[in-house]
Structure formats: structure tokens, C-alpha cells
Amino acid sequence: MKLNLNNTSLKISAGLPSQFPSDNIPQVAFSGRSNVGKSSLINCLLQRKSLARVSSTPGKTITVNFYNIDNKLMFTDLPGYGFAKRTFEDKKRWSGLTDAYFTGNRNIDRLKCVIQLIDGKVGPTKDDLQMINYLAETETPYIIVYTKTDKLNATAKKELLASFGGFEGVIAEIMFSSETKAGREELWKCICDICKIN
């Protein structure tokens, strides 16, 4: 993988669609419910401890965070959804920002795929399925990543895939653990293949 992960930085935490960066490099967006392990996964991929902040309060972040990786790739961390304790106004802001990223983003052509995270211990929620249906209907390339799978035995992993696998239009389904780094190389390979990074 010809990416210098040491040359990674937070480009911007965008609270408004007008702040979305226009860098002419491929983007990979990360989507999932609050507390699914999105920040931990991004930190694991980038071999950082706290570049993406792991919040002690799920659903706290209401920004789209853009991470520039070696000026060759942009990770886009979308706001987490589905956390019940947030106010209606907060939820409106989250859904509005996420919707703007997909429907009002002048650089949407730079989005190469969405990494859709699902808690391996829980399985897909109603919100997860709604997001997956949207990605399938809009023919947006996406990868399903089941998180926290270090807490599942081999039988549970097979049952998870058997019960929920085979989503329409999905490129790959990957079992991932930020703790053990299982699935990290497989996910990086998928990202590099899709973004044509040698």
C-alpha cells in the first residue's frame, strides 16, 4: 500500500455543507450508528491512537470530519445516528448534514465508496437497514463492516453472516475488530482497489 499513513491530518470538522472540502482526491465515507466503533475503526486503519476522537458520550459529534491521507485519499467520518438520548433538534442537524453530504455535495463525484458499520454483537438496526437501502437504491458502492467481532466466536460470526449477509449491491462484508486488528488488511485492500491506489 503506497500511502504514507504518517502523513495524515484532520482536514476540517465541517458543521455546514459549505465547509465540505474540494480536494481533488478520492473520498471514502464512514457511516454507522452512534457507539458502533467508527472512531476506533478509523484510528485502527490509520494506526493512530486518537486522531479520530472516541467520545465518551455516544452521538456527541455533529460534524462531518474529513481526514486527508497523504494527499491521495480522504476519509469522511459522517455523524453517528440512532442515539435515543439526543434532542430532536440535534437529530435534525445530524440527518441534515448527512443528507447534504449525499444530495447537496458539489464534490459527490469524489465519493468512491461508503463503509457501512454494523455492530457485530447487535446486528443491523432499523436505521442501519434504512441507510443500506439508500446506498443500494442510489447505486452507491458500499462495504459492510461488522465491528466488535472479537467478542464473537466462530459460530456466532457464521450465524451473523447467515442471518444478515448478502445485502443488495454490497462489495464486501468484513468482520473487523479494532482490538485485535482483524479485518484491517482486508478492508484496506478493498479501499485501495476501489480508489485505484496501488
XYZ file of N, CA, C and O in Angstrom:
792
model
N 0.857 -1.199 0.000
C 0.000 0.000 0.000
C 0.887 1.241 0.000
O 1.654 1.459 0.924
N 0.811 2.017 -1.047
C 1.687 3.183 -1.188
C 1.026 4.437 -0.630
O 0.807 5.415 -1.322
N 0.672 4.349 0.626
C 0.141 5.511 1.336
C 1.000 5.722 2.572
O 1.248 4.786 3.320
N 1.453 6.940 2.769
C 2.198 7.263 3.982
C 1.199 7.659 5.059
O 0.728 8.791 5.106
N 0.882 6.697 5.922
C -0.130 6.952 6.947
C 0.336 7.962 7.976
O -0.477 8.544 8.696
N 1.649 8.172 8.040
C 2.162 9.199 8.954
C 1.802 10.606 8.476
O 1.803 11.552 9.259
N 1.528 10.704 7.171
C 1.160 11.998 6.603
C -0.367 12.102 6.543
O -0.973 12.220 5.486
N -0.979 12.002 7.718
C -2.439 12.062 7.844
C -2.816 13.158 8.819
O -2.184 13.306 9.866
N -3.844 13.922 8.458
C -4.269 15.004 9.356
C -5.763 15.236 9.205
O -6.375 14.888 8.187
N -6.350 15.816 10.243
C -7.744 16.239 10.173
C -7.811 17.487 9.304
O -7.267 18.523 9.658
N -8.462 17.364 8.166
C -8.572 18.498 7.242
C -9.534 19.551 7.793
O -9.218 20.731 7.879
N -10.739 19.092 8.166
C -11.738 20.017 8.724
C -12.854 19.226 9.387
O -13.180 18.117 8.969
N -13.404 19.787 10.452
C -14.655 19.292 11.032
C -15.747 20.236 10.536
O -15.871 21.356 11.021
N -16.485 19.783 9.552
C -17.448 20.647 8.869
C -18.821 20.558 9.526
O -19.416 19.480 9.603
N -19.310 21.699 10.008
C -20.645 21.769 10.583
C -21.670 22.270 9.595
O -22.874 22.243 9.860
N -21.188 22.718 8.422
C -22.060 23.227 7.365
C -21.636 22.624 6.033
O -20.437 22.440 5.786
N -22.579 22.325 5.140
C -22.221 21.772 3.827
C -21.251 22.666 3.053
O -20.422 22.160 2.287
N -21.334 23.975 3.248
C -20.443 24.894 2.536
C -18.977 24.706 2.938
O -18.082 25.166 2.233
N -18.743 24.015 4.058
C -17.379 23.789 4.529
C -16.771 22.489 3.999
O -15.597 22.231 4.240
N -17.552 21.685 3.286
C -17.008 20.439 2.755
C -15.835 20.758 1.823
O -15.965 21.587 0.922
N -14.682 20.105 2.006
C -13.500 20.431 1.194
C -13.647 19.990 -0.257
O -14.427 19.084 -0.572
N -12.882 20.628 -1.121
C -12.981 20.366 -2.560
C -11.713 19.737 -3.122
O -11.485 19.777 -4.325
N -10.884 19.144 -2.269
C -9.652 18.494 -2.730
C -9.976 17.453 -3.797
O -10.902 16.662 -3.640
N -9.184 17.433 -4.853
C -9.433 16.534 -5.974
C -8.790 15.167 -5.730
O -7.893 14.733 -6.447
N -9.256 14.493 -4.687
C -8.780 13.151 -4.354
C -9.985 12.289 -3.982
O -11.029 12.809 -3.613
N -9.851 10.958 -4.091
C -10.982 10.079 -3.777
C -11.399 10.196 -2.312
O -10.561 10.426 -1.438
N -12.693 10.025 -2.072
C -13.218 10.030 -0.706
C -13.852 8.683 -0.379
O -14.484 8.059 -1.228
N -13.658 8.266 0.862
C -14.315 7.081 1.404
C -15.057 7.529 2.654
O -14.441 8.074 3.576
N -16.367 7.355 2.682
C -17.181 7.817 3.811
C -17.470 6.669 4.767
O -17.642 5.516 4.350
N -17.523 6.996 6.054
C -17.805 6.014 7.101
C -19.147 6.354 7.741
O -19.340 7.465 8.237
N -20.050 5.391 7.723
C -21.402 5.599 8.219
C -21.743 4.533 9.248
O -21.333 3.372 9.118
N -22.517 4.919 10.270
C -22.942 3.935 11.262
C -23.620 4.609 12.430
O -23.553 5.823 12.593
N -24.265 3.810 13.254
C -24.961 4.372 14.399
C -23.953 4.806 15.463
O -22.806 4.362 15.470
N -24.388 5.661 16.351
C -23.545 6.104 17.444
C -23.111 4.900 18.276
O -23.878 3.962 18.482
N -21.873 4.928 18.710
C -21.309 3.878 19.567
C -21.063 2.563 18.834
O -20.903 1.516 19.463
N -20.994 2.600 17.490
C -20.718 1.376 16.730
C -19.217 1.110 16.620
O -18.790 0.033 16.231
N -18.402 2.124 16.980
C -16.955 1.956 16.922
C -16.315 2.589 15.706
O -15.246 2.173 15.255
N -16.960 3.625 15.179
C -16.474 4.286 13.959
C -15.106 4.942 14.173
O -14.177 4.757 13.373
N -14.979 5.726 15.247
C -13.702 6.404 15.524
C -12.594 5.395 15.789
O -11.460 5.558 15.319
N -12.911 4.333 16.514
C -11.913 3.296 16.806
C -11.451 2.615 15.524
O -10.262 2.327 15.348
N -12.384 2.371 14.606
C -12.028 1.742 13.333
C -11.125 2.653 12.511
O -10.113 2.203 11.961
N -11.471 3.937 12.424
C -10.644 4.882 11.666
C -9.245 4.981 12.268
O -8.242 4.947 11.550
N -9.158 5.068 13.586
C -7.850 5.119 14.251
C -7.047 3.849 13.987
O -5.826 3.899 13.776
N -7.722 2.712 13.992
C -7.054 1.437 13.726
C -6.517 1.399 12.294
O -5.370 1.012 12.060
N -7.335 1.816 11.334
C -6.893 1.829 9.932
C -5.676 2.732 9.746
O -4.746 2.405 9.008
N -5.691 3.882 10.430
C -4.626 4.874 10.254
C -3.471 4.700 11.234
O -2.534 5.492 11.226
N -3.561 3.664 12.062
C -2.527 3.366 13.058
C -2.277 4.562 13.976
O -1.129 4.929 14.264
N -3.362 5.155 14.404
C -3.306 6.269 15.347
C -4.108 5.922 16.588
O -5.051 5.143 16.530
N -3.763 6.548 17.706
C -4.492 6.283 18.940
C -5.710 7.189 19.094
O -6.738 6.776 19.601
N -5.587 8.424 18.649
C -6.683 9.356 18.938
C -6.860 10.435 17.879
O -7.264 11.537 18.182
N -6.524 10.122 16.616
C -6.769 11.101 15.549
C -8.268 11.347 15.434
O -8.734 12.483 15.444
N -9.022 10.250 15.322
C -10.482 10.351 15.398
C -10.845 10.193 16.867
O -10.503 9.205 17.496
N -11.520 11.176 17.406
C -11.805 11.176 18.840
C -12.915 10.197 19.195
O -13.992 10.242 18.611
N -12.607 9.336 20.150
C -13.600 8.385 20.645
C -14.351 9.066 21.775
O -13.799 9.343 22.829
N -15.620 9.354 21.545
C -16.402 10.123 22.508
C -16.912 9.240 23.634
O -17.324 8.108 23.416
N -16.882 9.778 24.843
C -17.457 9.065 25.986
C -18.975 9.191 25.991
O -19.670 8.445 26.665
N -19.484 10.141 25.217
C -20.930 10.326 25.085
C -21.337 10.005 23.653
O -21.088 10.793 22.745
N -21.935 8.822 23.412
C -22.320 8.458 22.044
C -23.205 9.516 21.412
O -24.092 10.068 22.054
N -22.949 9.792 20.132
C -23.786 10.743 19.411
C -23.445 12.187 19.670
O -24.181 13.082 19.301
N -22.302 12.444 20.304
C -21.953 13.818 20.675
C -21.539 14.649 19.456
O -21.813 15.831 19.374
N -20.847 14.007 18.516
C -20.309 14.732 17.372
C -21.391 15.045 16.347
O -22.095 14.149 15.890
N -21.527 16.322 15.998
C -22.471 16.708 14.953
C -21.707 17.488 13.891
O -22.006 18.637 13.581
N -20.679 16.857 13.359
C -19.909 17.426 12.257
C -19.549 16.294 11.309
O -19.617 15.122 11.667
N -19.176 16.666 10.085
C -18.592 15.711 9.156
C -17.090 15.961 9.194
O -16.630 17.058 8.862
N -16.344 14.967 9.641
C -14.900 15.115 9.802
C -14.167 14.531 8.604
O -14.382 13.369 8.243
N -13.305 15.346 8.000
C -12.550 14.942 6.818
C -11.077 14.756 7.188
O -10.447 15.682 7.716
N -10.540 13.570 6.890
C -9.138 13.264 7.183
C -8.377 13.086 5.869
O -8.723 12.235 5.051
N -7.348 13.913 5.681
C -6.518 13.841 4.476
C -5.389 12.844 4.723
O -4.604 12.999 5.656
N -5.305 11.831 3.856
C -4.289 10.796 3.992
C -3.301 10.923 2.847
O -3.604 10.575 1.702
N -2.138 11.478 3.155
C -1.024 11.566 2.205
C -1.405 12.298 0.917
O -0.816 12.050 -0.142
N -2.393 13.174 0.984
C -2.878 13.927 -0.184
C -3.319 13.022 -1.334
O -3.365 13.446 -2.491
N -3.660 11.757 -0.995
C -4.094 10.799 -2.016
C -5.483 10.247 -1.751
O -6.099 9.647 -2.630
N -5.961 10.431 -0.514
C -7.222 9.827 -0.114
C -7.833 10.644 1.024
O -7.103 11.172 1.871
N -9.156 10.751 1.031
C -9.858 11.454 2.102
C -10.828 10.492 2.782
O -11.654 9.866 2.118
N -10.683 10.350 4.106
C -11.672 9.635 4.895
C -12.709 10.652 5.375
O -12.347 11.701 5.911
N -13.978 10.326 5.185
C -15.067 11.207 5.584
C -15.872 10.518 6.676
O -16.515 9.494 6.420
N -15.811 11.062 7.877
C -16.493 10.477 9.033
C -17.829 11.186 9.231
O -17.884 12.329 9.674
N -18.910 10.489 8.861
C -20.250 11.069 8.949
C -20.772 10.981 10.383
O -20.385 10.096 11.142
N -21.668 11.898 10.785
C -22.210 11.862 12.150
C -22.923 10.540 12.443
O -23.628 10.009 11.582
N -22.726 10.027 13.655
C -23.413 8.806 14.054
C -24.908 9.045 14.211
O -25.339 10.145 14.555
N -25.687 8.019 13.949
C -27.138 8.163 14.026
C -27.722 7.173 15.041
O -27.038 6.269 15.520
N -28.983 7.381 15.368
C -29.732 6.392 16.133
C -29.529 6.420 17.632
O -29.874 5.454 18.310
N -28.976 7.519 18.191
C -28.793 7.564 19.647
C -29.990 8.255 20.276
O -30.228 9.436 20.071
N -30.720 7.504 21.093
C -32.040 7.944 21.553
C -32.021 9.168 22.463
O -32.994 9.910 22.520
N -30.932 9.394 23.184
C -30.934 10.449 24.202
C -30.685 11.855 23.646
O -30.656 12.815 24.393
N -30.471 11.968 22.348
C -30.244 13.286 21.766
C -31.574 14.003 21.497
O -32.603 13.373 21.289
N -31.516 15.313 21.474
C -32.730 16.099 21.244
C -33.174 16.000 19.790
O -32.389 15.642 18.901
N -34.426 16.357 19.561
C -34.963 16.356 18.200
C -34.166 17.302 17.308
O -33.875 16.987 16.149
N -33.780 18.451 17.847
C -33.016 19.427 17.060
C -31.649 18.863 16.675
O -31.182 19.062 15.548
N -30.999 18.168 17.614
C -29.713 17.540 17.314
C -29.868 16.508 16.201
O -29.066 16.446 15.265
N -30.909 15.691 16.309
C -31.127 14.656 15.303
C -31.392 15.266 13.935
O -30.968 14.739 12.904
N -32.108 16.382 13.918
C -32.352 17.080 12.650
C -31.051 17.560 12.038
O -30.837 17.473 10.830
N -30.151 18.074 12.877
C -28.851 18.543 12.382
C -28.031 17.393 11.815
O -27.409 17.512 10.763
N -28.019 16.248 12.533
C -27.272 15.093 12.027
C -27.784 14.663 10.672
O -27.021 14.533 9.725
N -29.107 14.406 10.606
C -29.671 13.895 9.363
C -29.522 14.923 8.250
O -29.285 14.576 7.095
N -29.616 16.207 8.608
C -29.455 17.257 7.605
C -28.058 17.294 7.034
O -27.867 17.426 5.817
N -27.058 17.171 7.900
C -25.659 17.186 7.441
C -25.356 15.966 6.584
O -24.721 16.062 5.532
N -25.806 14.796 7.048
C -25.551 13.563 6.293
C -26.260 13.611 4.949
O -25.684 13.266 3.915
N -27.509 14.059 4.954
C -28.263 14.175 3.711
C -27.573 15.147 2.752
O -27.460 14.878 1.550
N -27.066 16.259 3.301
C -26.379 17.252 2.465
C -25.113 16.669 1.847
O -24.753 17.000 0.715
N -24.441 15.790 2.589
C -23.223 15.174 2.039
C -23.550 14.363 0.784
O -22.816 14.406 -0.208
N -24.670 13.644 0.812
C -25.022 12.789 -0.325
C -25.794 13.517 -1.421
O -25.658 13.186 -2.592
N -26.612 14.514 -1.048
C -27.505 15.113 -2.051
C -27.170 16.561 -2.405
O -27.604 17.047 -3.448
N -26.414 17.259 -1.546
C -26.115 18.658 -1.826
C -24.628 18.946 -1.857
O -24.202 20.080 -1.647
N -23.853 17.909 -2.125
C -22.395 17.995 -2.091
C -21.859 18.179 -3.509
O -21.983 17.286 -4.346
N -21.252 19.331 -3.768
C -20.761 19.600 -5.128
C -19.620 18.672 -5.532
O -19.251 18.605 -6.706
N -19.045 17.973 -4.552
C -17.925 17.069 -4.857
C -18.304 15.602 -4.655
O -17.431 14.762 -4.422
N -19.597 15.291 -4.772
C -20.038 13.928 -4.503
C -19.428 12.933 -5.485
O -19.301 11.744 -5.189
N -19.002 13.411 -6.646
C -18.378 12.506 -7.621
C -17.047 11.952 -7.104
O -16.541 10.965 -7.630
N -16.493 12.566 -6.050
C -15.234 12.071 -5.484
C -15.451 10.941 -4.483
O -14.518 10.297 -4.061
N -16.718 10.718 -4.110
C -17.025 9.616 -3.200
C -16.939 8.295 -3.958
O -17.690 8.060 -4.892
N -16.017 7.444 -3.547
C -15.807 6.165 -4.228
C -16.537 5.010 -3.558
O -16.916 4.047 -4.217
N -16.711 5.084 -2.238
C -17.496 4.061 -1.563
C -17.820 4.505 -0.145
O -17.210 5.442 0.382
N -18.802 3.832 0.445
C -19.207 4.065 1.831
C -18.885 2.809 2.635
O -19.207 1.691 2.205
N -18.228 2.998 3.765
C -18.009 1.903 4.703
C -19.159 1.961 5.707
O -19.231 2.889 6.518
N -20.076 1.018 5.607
C -21.244 0.990 6.491
C -20.959 0.061 7.663
O -20.825 -1.149 7.486
N -20.864 0.638 8.868
C -20.543 -0.143 10.053
C -21.801 -0.688 10.714
O -22.808 0.021 10.832
N -21.722 -1.946 11.144
C -22.800 -2.602 11.881
C -22.181 -3.279 13.100
O -21.161 -3.968 12.986
N -22.790 -3.063 14.258
C -22.309 -3.685 15.495
C -22.504 -5.194 15.388
O -23.632 -5.678 15.282
N -21.395 -5.933 15.405
C -21.472 -7.385 15.262
C -22.233 -8.067 16.375
O -22.797 -9.153 16.181
N -22.278 -7.456 17.543
C -22.991 -8.054 18.679
C -24.503 -7.834 18.582
O -25.277 -8.566 19.176
N -24.895 -6.812 17.829
C -26.305 -6.406 17.758
C -26.964 -6.807 16.441
O -28.133 -7.175 16.393
N -26.178 -6.755 15.352
C -26.757 -6.940 14.031
C -27.325 -5.621 13.528
O -27.337 -4.622 14.253
N -27.786 -5.565 12.290
C -28.270 -4.304 11.725
C -29.538 -3.812 12.398
O -30.472 -4.579 12.620
N -29.544 -2.531 12.728
C -30.728 -1.900 13.305
C -31.608 -1.380 12.167
O -31.222 -1.389 10.994
N -32.777 -0.883 12.520
C -33.683 -0.283 11.532
C -32.985 0.869 10.811
O -33.106 1.009 9.587
N -32.229 1.700 11.564
C -31.502 2.820 10.951
C -30.420 2.320 9.997
O -30.201 2.898 8.932
N -29.721 1.236 10.387
C -28.697 0.652 9.512
C -29.322 0.198 8.199
O -28.799 0.477 7.112
N -30.436 -0.506 8.291
C -31.096 -1.036 7.097
C -31.608 0.087 6.200
O -31.561 -0.022 4.971
N -32.071 1.166 6.810
C -32.522 2.328 6.031
C -31.356 2.916 5.237
O -31.495 3.262 4.063
N -30.198 3.017 5.886
C -29.003 3.548 5.208
C -28.556 2.609 4.088
O -28.229 3.054 2.977
N -28.554 1.315 4.372
C -28.139 0.333 3.361
C -29.082 0.375 2.165
O -28.640 0.332 1.009
N -30.379 0.481 2.422
C -31.347 0.574 1.319
C -31.099 1.814 0.473
O -31.192 1.771 -0.762
N -30.768 2.925 1.134
C -30.482 4.158 0.396
C -29.259 3.959 -0.506
O -29.266 4.336 -1.682
N -28.205 3.356 0.038
C -26.987 3.132 -0.743
C -27.255 2.214 -1.929
O -26.764 2.458 -3.039
N -28.052 1.183 -1.700
C -28.375 0.247 -2.784
C -29.213 0.930 -3.863
O -28.949 0.781 -5.059
N -30.215 1.692 -3.431
C -31.109 2.357 -4.391
C -30.383 3.406 -5.225
O -30.708 3.605 -6.393
N -29.408 4.096 -4.618
C -28.660 5.122 -5.348
C -27.425 4.561 -6.044
O -26.655 5.304 -6.643
N -27.273 3.228 -5.944
C -26.139 2.528 -6.562
C -24.799 3.102 -6.108
O -23.856 3.225 -6.888
N -24.754 3.481 -4.824
C -23.508 3.950 -4.216
C -22.720 2.730 -3.754
O -23.233 1.919 -2.981
N -21.486 2.539 -4.241
C -20.702 1.383 -3.794
C -20.527 1.403 -2.278
O -20.259 2.455 -1.694
N -20.696 0.253 -1.645
C -20.531 0.215 -0.193
C -20.001 -1.127 0.281
O -20.172 -2.158 -0.375
N -19.343 -1.061 1.434
C -18.796 -2.238 2.104
C -19.433 -2.316 3.485
O -19.520 -1.302 4.180
N -19.891 -3.485 3.867
C -20.397 -3.693 5.229
C -19.229 -4.129 6.107
O -18.506 -5.067 5.765
N -19.045 -3.448 7.232
C -18.034 -3.856 8.205
C -18.730 -4.135 9.531
O -19.376 -3.251 10.104
N -18.636 -5.380 9.976
C -19.181 -5.759 11.282
C -18.117 -5.477 12.333
O -17.015 -6.035 12.276
N -18.421 -4.604 13.283
C -17.443 -4.203 14.298
C -17.576 -5.056 15.568
O -18.557 -5.778 15.753
N -16.547 -4.947 16.412
C -16.524 -5.605 17.736
C -16.626 -7.124 17.625
O -17.144 -7.800 18.519
N -16.113 -7.687 16.534
C -16.272 -9.128 16.317
C -15.293 -9.964 17.141
O -15.399 -11.192 17.136
N -14.362 -9.306 17.836
C -13.505 -10.062 18.754
C -14.327 -10.640 19.906
O -13.884 -11.560 20.596
N -15.522 -10.103 20.092
C -16.404 -10.574 21.162
C -17.314 -11.710 20.692
O -18.164 -12.191 21.445
N -17.150 -12.146 19.431
C -17.959 -13.230 18.881
C -17.086 -14.450 18.619
O -15.944 -14.318 18.170
N -17.634 -15.647 18.865
C -16.901 -16.853 18.494
C -17.186 -17.182 17.025
O -17.994 -16.514 16.370
N -16.523 -18.207 16.517
C -16.636 -18.542 15.094
C -18.078 -18.864 14.700
O -18.544 -18.473 13.628
N -18.792 -19.567 15.575
C -20.190 -19.926 15.281
C -21.064 -18.679 15.191
O -21.882 -18.545 14.275
N -20.870 -17.759 16.117
C -21.660 -16.518 16.122
C -21.395 -15.694 14.867
O -22.314 -15.068 14.314
N -20.145 -15.686 14.402
C -19.808 -14.946 13.177
C -20.508 -15.553 11.969
O -21.049 -14.836 11.117
N -20.514 -16.881 11.889
C -21.198 -17.557 10.779
C -22.694 -17.277 10.809
O -23.323 -17.029 9.784
N -23.253 -17.302 12.015
C -24.696 -17.036 12.158
C -25.034 -15.594 11.781
O -26.081 -15.324 11.199
N -24.126 -14.670 12.110
C -24.334 -13.263 11.765
C -24.408 -13.091 10.249
O -25.322 -12.448 9.724
N -23.458 -13.678 9.542
C -23.447 -13.578 8.084
C -24.640 -14.305 7.464
O -25.230 -13.837 6.490
N -24.999 -15.442 8.037
C -26.120 -16.212 7.504
C -27.437 -15.469 7.697
O -28.321 -15.495 6.840
N -27.559 -14.776 8.820
C -28.806 -14.080 9.143
C -28.969 -12.776 8.385
O -30.060 -12.420 7.955
N -27.851 -12.047 8.235
C -27.960 -10.687 7.708
C -27.140 -10.444 6.447
O -27.210 -9.375 5.869
N -26.336 -11.403 6.028
C -25.431 -11.177 4.895
C -26.151 -11.109 3.558
O -27.354 -11.354 3.458
N -25.381 -10.777 2.529
C -25.924 -10.755 1.179
C -26.763 -9.544 0.862
O -27.777 -9.641 0.167
N -26.380 -8.385 1.362
C -27.126 -7.155 1.078
C -27.004 -6.798 -0.400
O -25.958 -6.999 -1.018
N -28.049 -6.219 -0.944
C -28.082 -5.861 -2.360
C -26.981 -4.851 -2.695
O -26.858 -3.811 -2.051
N -26.172 -5.183 -3.698
C -25.159 -4.261 -4.189
C -23.900 -4.146 -3.347
O -23.013 -3.367 -3.683
N -23.793 -4.918 -2.274
C -22.635 -4.791 -1.387
C -21.376 -5.335 -2.073
O -21.424 -6.341 -2.781
N -20.260 -4.635 -1.895
C -18.991 -5.056 -2.490
C -18.352 -6.165 -1.669
O -17.828 -7.140 -2.205
N -18.368 -6.000 -0.347
C -17.752 -6.983 0.546
C -18.371 -6.849 1.920
O -18.928 -5.802 2.270
N -18.287 -7.918 2.702
C -18.701 -7.908 4.102
C -17.515 -8.393 4.921
O -17.005 -9.495 4.691
N -17.074 -7.557 5.852
C -15.818 -7.815 6.565
C -16.055 -7.851 8.067
O -16.713 -6.975 8.622
N -15.514 -8.886 8.702
C -15.515 -8.968 10.158
C -14.315 -8.182 10.676
O -13.177 -8.442 10.266
N -14.557 -7.231 11.561
C -13.491 -6.307 11.981
C -13.433 -6.204 13.502
O -14.454 -6.268 14.187
N -12.222 -6.029 13.991
C -12.023 -5.744 15.416
C -10.917 -4.719 15.579
O -9.787 -4.945 15.127
N -11.238 -3.590 16.185
C -10.216 -2.580 16.461
C -9.248 -3.059 17.532
O -8.119 -2.596 17.599
N -9.711 -3.995 18.357
C -8.866 -4.516 19.435
C -7.779 -5.437 18.892
O -6.610 -5.323 19.248
N -8.165 -6.370 18.028
C -7.214 -7.366 17.521
C -6.681 -7.013 16.132
O -5.767 -7.667 15.638
N -7.272 -5.985 15.502
C -6.933 -5.566 14.141
C -7.362 -6.588 13.078
O -6.937 -6.508 11.923
N -8.187 -7.539 13.469
C -8.730 -8.495 12.494
C -9.558 -7.740 11.462
O -10.369 -6.886 11.806
N -9.340 -8.049 10.196
C -10.077 -7.409 9.112
C -9.434 -6.140 8.583
O -9.859 -5.611 7.548
N -8.397 -5.651 9.263
C -7.793 -4.366 8.863
C -7.183 -4.442 7.464
O -7.456 -3.587 6.615
N -6.366 -5.457 7.217
C -5.705 -5.558 5.910
C -6.717 -5.799 4.799
O -6.587 -5.257 3.700
N -7.725 -6.618 5.080
C -8.759 -6.900 4.078
C -9.512 -5.627 3.710
O -9.776 -5.362 2.526
N -9.841 -4.818 4.720
C -10.561 -3.577 4.450
C -9.693 -2.595 3.678
O -10.164 -1.952 2.728
N -8.421 -2.478 4.054
C -7.521 -1.587 3.322
C -7.397 -2.016 1.855
O -7.376 -1.182 0.952
N -7.320 -3.323 1.617
C -7.211 -3.809 0.241
C -8.437 -3.403 -0.568
O -8.318 -2.957 -1.717
N -9.619 -3.555 0.029
C -10.854 -3.171 -0.662
C -10.846 -1.677 -0.982
O -11.190 -1.261 -2.093
N -10.458 -0.858 0.010
C -10.443 0.589 -0.184
C -9.476 0.971 -1.296
O -9.819 1.770 -2.194
N -8.283 0.410 -1.267
C -7.272 0.755 -2.277
C -7.688 0.294 -3.668
O -7.453 0.982 -4.662
N -8.313 -0.877 -3.755
C -8.788 -1.377 -5.050
C -9.865 -0.451 -5.618
O -9.817 -0.073 -6.797
N -10.820 -0.073 -4.787
C -11.927 0.776 -5.246
C -11.417 2.160 -5.662
O -11.868 2.734 -6.648
N -10.461 2.695 -4.878
C -9.944 4.040 -5.140
C -8.768 4.061 -6.110
O -8.191 5.116 -6.379
N -8.414 2.854 -6.586
C -7.304 2.728 -7.546
C -6.002 3.313 -6.994
O -5.303 4.080 -7.663
N -5.716 2.961 -5.737
C -4.453 3.343 -5.109
C -3.577 2.101 -5.061
O -3.936 1.096 -4.447
N -2.458 2.146 -5.733
C -1.569 0.973 -5.831
C -0.695 0.857 -4.583
O -0.287 1.826 -4.015
